[in-house]
Amino acid sequence: MTPEVRRAHVTRARDLFNAGEYWLAHEALETVWRSIISDGDAAAARVWQGLIQAAAALLHQQHGNSHGVTTVGRGALEKLAGRQRPDVEVETVRFRAQLERALAGDAEPPRLELRGADGELRTDEGNR
């Protein structure tokens, strides 16, 4: 997957996730995850899998499936733990903290925020 195609998938996933379209976001995130797996980067793939699971857990929450929220959410939180990886275009540290609160019912769902090549959060349209 070229960097341009990857960025398009990540941007689409962000837009869908932030609109509460968790199933469609899950699918877009999975496309990126599969490309990372084929590249052999297991550590980055684990983070992307955590983002996929975050979308799935929030979908379970929308549908009132507390067991799904607990089990899938736990997996997402485990995979998203730790420092921000420089090779992951999505901010994960604050995202994980907000996800944990949201899954506990104490906060709104987190928003996916893209990072630029310099590591800074991007503030382009759709990412406010």
Short mmCIF file of C-alpha atoms in Angstrom, two decimals:
data_model
loop_
_atom_site.label_atom_id
_atom_site.label_comp_id
_atom_site.label_asym_id
_atom_site.label_seq_id
_atom_site.Cartn_x
_atom_site.Cartn_y
_atom_site.Cartn_z
CA MET A 1 0.00 0.00 0.00
CA THR A 2 1.47 3.36 -0.97
CA PRO A 3 1.72 6.10 1.65
CA GLU A 4 -0.95 8.08 -0.20
CA VAL A 5 -3.41 5.17 -0.25
CA ARG A 6 -2.66 4.42 3.39
CA ARG A 7 -3.30 8.07 4.34
CA ALA A 8 -6.61 7.98 2.45
CA HIS A 9 -7.71 4.86 4.39
CA VAL A 10 -6.60 6.34 7.71
CA THR A 11 -8.40 9.62 6.98
CA ARG A 12 -11.57 7.76 6.00
CA ALA A 13 -11.35 5.64 9.17
CA ARG A 14 -10.94 8.80 11.26
CA ASP A 15 -13.93 10.48 9.66
CA LEU A 16 -16.14 7.41 10.08
CA PHE A 17 -15.01 6.79 13.66
CA ASN A 18 -15.57 10.41 14.69
CA ALA A 19 -19.05 10.29 13.12
CA GLY A 20 -19.92 7.27 15.31
CA GLU A 21 -19.91 4.90 12.31
CA TYR A 22 -17.90 2.32 14.20
CA TRP A 23 -18.56 -0.68 11.94
CA LEU A 24 -17.44 1.19 8.83
CA ALA A 25 -14.48 2.66 10.73
CA HIS A 26 -13.57 -0.87 11.84
CA GLU A 27 -13.47 -1.97 8.21
CA ALA A 28 -11.32 0.99 7.12
CA LEU A 29 -8.91 0.45 10.03
CA GLU A 30 -8.70 -3.24 9.18
CA THR A 31 -7.51 -2.39 5.67
CA VAL A 32 -4.55 -0.50 7.13
CA TRP A 33 -3.91 -3.25 9.69
CA ARG A 34 -3.76 -5.94 6.99
CA SER A 35 -1.22 -3.93 5.00
CA ILE A 36 0.94 -3.54 8.11
CA ILE A 37 0.77 -7.28 8.78
CA SER A 38 1.89 -7.98 5.22
CA ASP A 39 4.81 -5.58 5.79
CA GLY A 40 5.81 -7.64 8.85
CA ASP A 41 5.61 -4.88 11.49
CA ALA A 42 4.04 -6.82 14.37
CA ALA A 43 4.38 -4.03 16.95
CA ALA A 44 2.59 -1.45 14.79
CA ALA A 45 0.02 -4.07 13.75
CA ARG A 46 -0.81 -4.62 17.43
CA VAL A 47 -1.63 -0.91 17.88
CA TRP A 48 -3.82 -0.88 14.76
CA GLN A 49 -5.58 -4.01 16.02
CA GLY A 50 -6.26 -2.11 19.25
CA LEU A 51 -7.86 0.70 17.24
CA ILE A 52 -10.01 -1.85 15.40
CA GLN A 53 -11.07 -3.36 18.71
CA ALA A 54 -11.85 0.12 20.08
CA ALA A 55 -14.29 0.63 17.21
CA ALA A 56 -15.81 -2.79 17.85
CA ALA A 57 -16.16 -2.13 21.59
CA LEU A 58 -17.89 1.19 20.95
CA LEU A 59 -20.21 -0.54 18.48
CA HIS A 60 -21.07 -3.08 21.20
CA GLN A 61 -21.71 -0.16 23.55
CA GLN A 62 -24.09 1.44 21.02
CA HIS A 63 -26.00 -1.85 20.85
CA GLY A 64 -26.12 -2.36 24.61
CA ASN A 65 -23.89 -5.45 24.59
CA SER A 66 -22.05 -5.07 27.90
CA HIS A 67 -20.19 -8.38 27.51
CA GLY A 68 -18.82 -7.23 24.14
CA VAL A 69 -17.84 -3.87 25.61
CA THR A 70 -15.96 -5.58 28.44
CA THR A 71 -14.16 -8.30 26.48
CA VAL A 72 -13.35 -6.43 23.27
CA GLY A 73 -12.70 -3.19 25.16
CA ARG A 74 -10.19 -4.92 27.44
CA GLY A 75 -8.29 -6.19 24.39
CA ALA A 76 -8.28 -2.72 22.84
CA LEU A 77 -6.96 -1.10 26.01
CA GLU A 78 -4.19 -3.69 26.33
CA LYS A 79 -3.05 -3.21 22.74
CA LEU A 80 -3.15 0.58 22.97
CA ALA A 81 -1.16 0.75 26.22
CA GLY A 82 2.22 2.42 26.24
CA ARG A 83 3.87 5.30 24.49
CA GLN A 84 2.89 6.81 21.19
CA ARG A 85 4.53 4.88 18.36
CA PRO A 86 6.14 7.25 15.85
CA ASP A 87 5.07 5.02 12.94
CA VAL A 88 1.35 5.18 13.83
CA GLU A 89 -0.43 8.17 12.27
CA VAL A 90 -3.16 8.21 14.92
CA GLU A 91 -2.66 9.72 18.37
CA THR A 92 -3.07 6.82 20.81
CA VAL A 93 -2.13 7.97 24.32
CA ARG A 94 -5.01 10.40 24.95
CA PHE A 95 -7.26 8.24 22.77
CA ARG A 96 -6.69 5.25 25.05
CA ALA A 97 -7.36 7.25 28.22
CA GLN A 98 -10.61 8.63 26.78
CA LEU A 99 -11.60 5.17 25.50
CA GLU A 100 -11.17 3.71 28.98
CA ARG A 101 -13.46 6.37 30.46
CA ALA A 102 -16.00 5.98 27.65
CA LEU A 103 -16.18 2.20 27.99
CA ALA A 104 -16.78 2.64 31.72
CA GLY A 105 -19.67 4.96 30.86
CA ASP A 106 -17.92 7.99 32.36
CA ALA A 107 -17.22 9.98 29.17
CA GLU A 108 -18.03 10.50 25.54
CA PRO A 109 -16.28 8.22 23.03
CA PRO A 110 -12.79 9.31 22.04
CA ARG A 111 -12.07 10.93 18.72
CA LEU A 112 -9.38 9.69 16.37
CA GLU A 113 -6.82 12.42 15.75
CA LEU A 114 -4.25 12.17 12.99
CA ARG A 115 -0.61 13.05 13.48
CA GLY A 116 1.55 14.63 10.80
CA ALA A 117 4.91 13.30 9.68
CA ASP A 118 6.48 15.53 12.35
CA GLY A 119 4.42 13.84 15.08
CA GLU A 120 2.23 16.89 15.70
CA LEU A 121 -1.53 16.55 15.70
CA ARG A 122 -3.12 17.63 12.46
CA THR A 123 -5.93 20.12 12.71
CA ASP A 124 -7.25 19.83 9.17
CA GLU A 125 -10.94 19.68 8.37
CA GLY A 126 -12.77 16.75 9.89
CA ASN A 127 -10.26 16.48 12.71
CA ARG A 128 -11.44 19.19 15.05
#
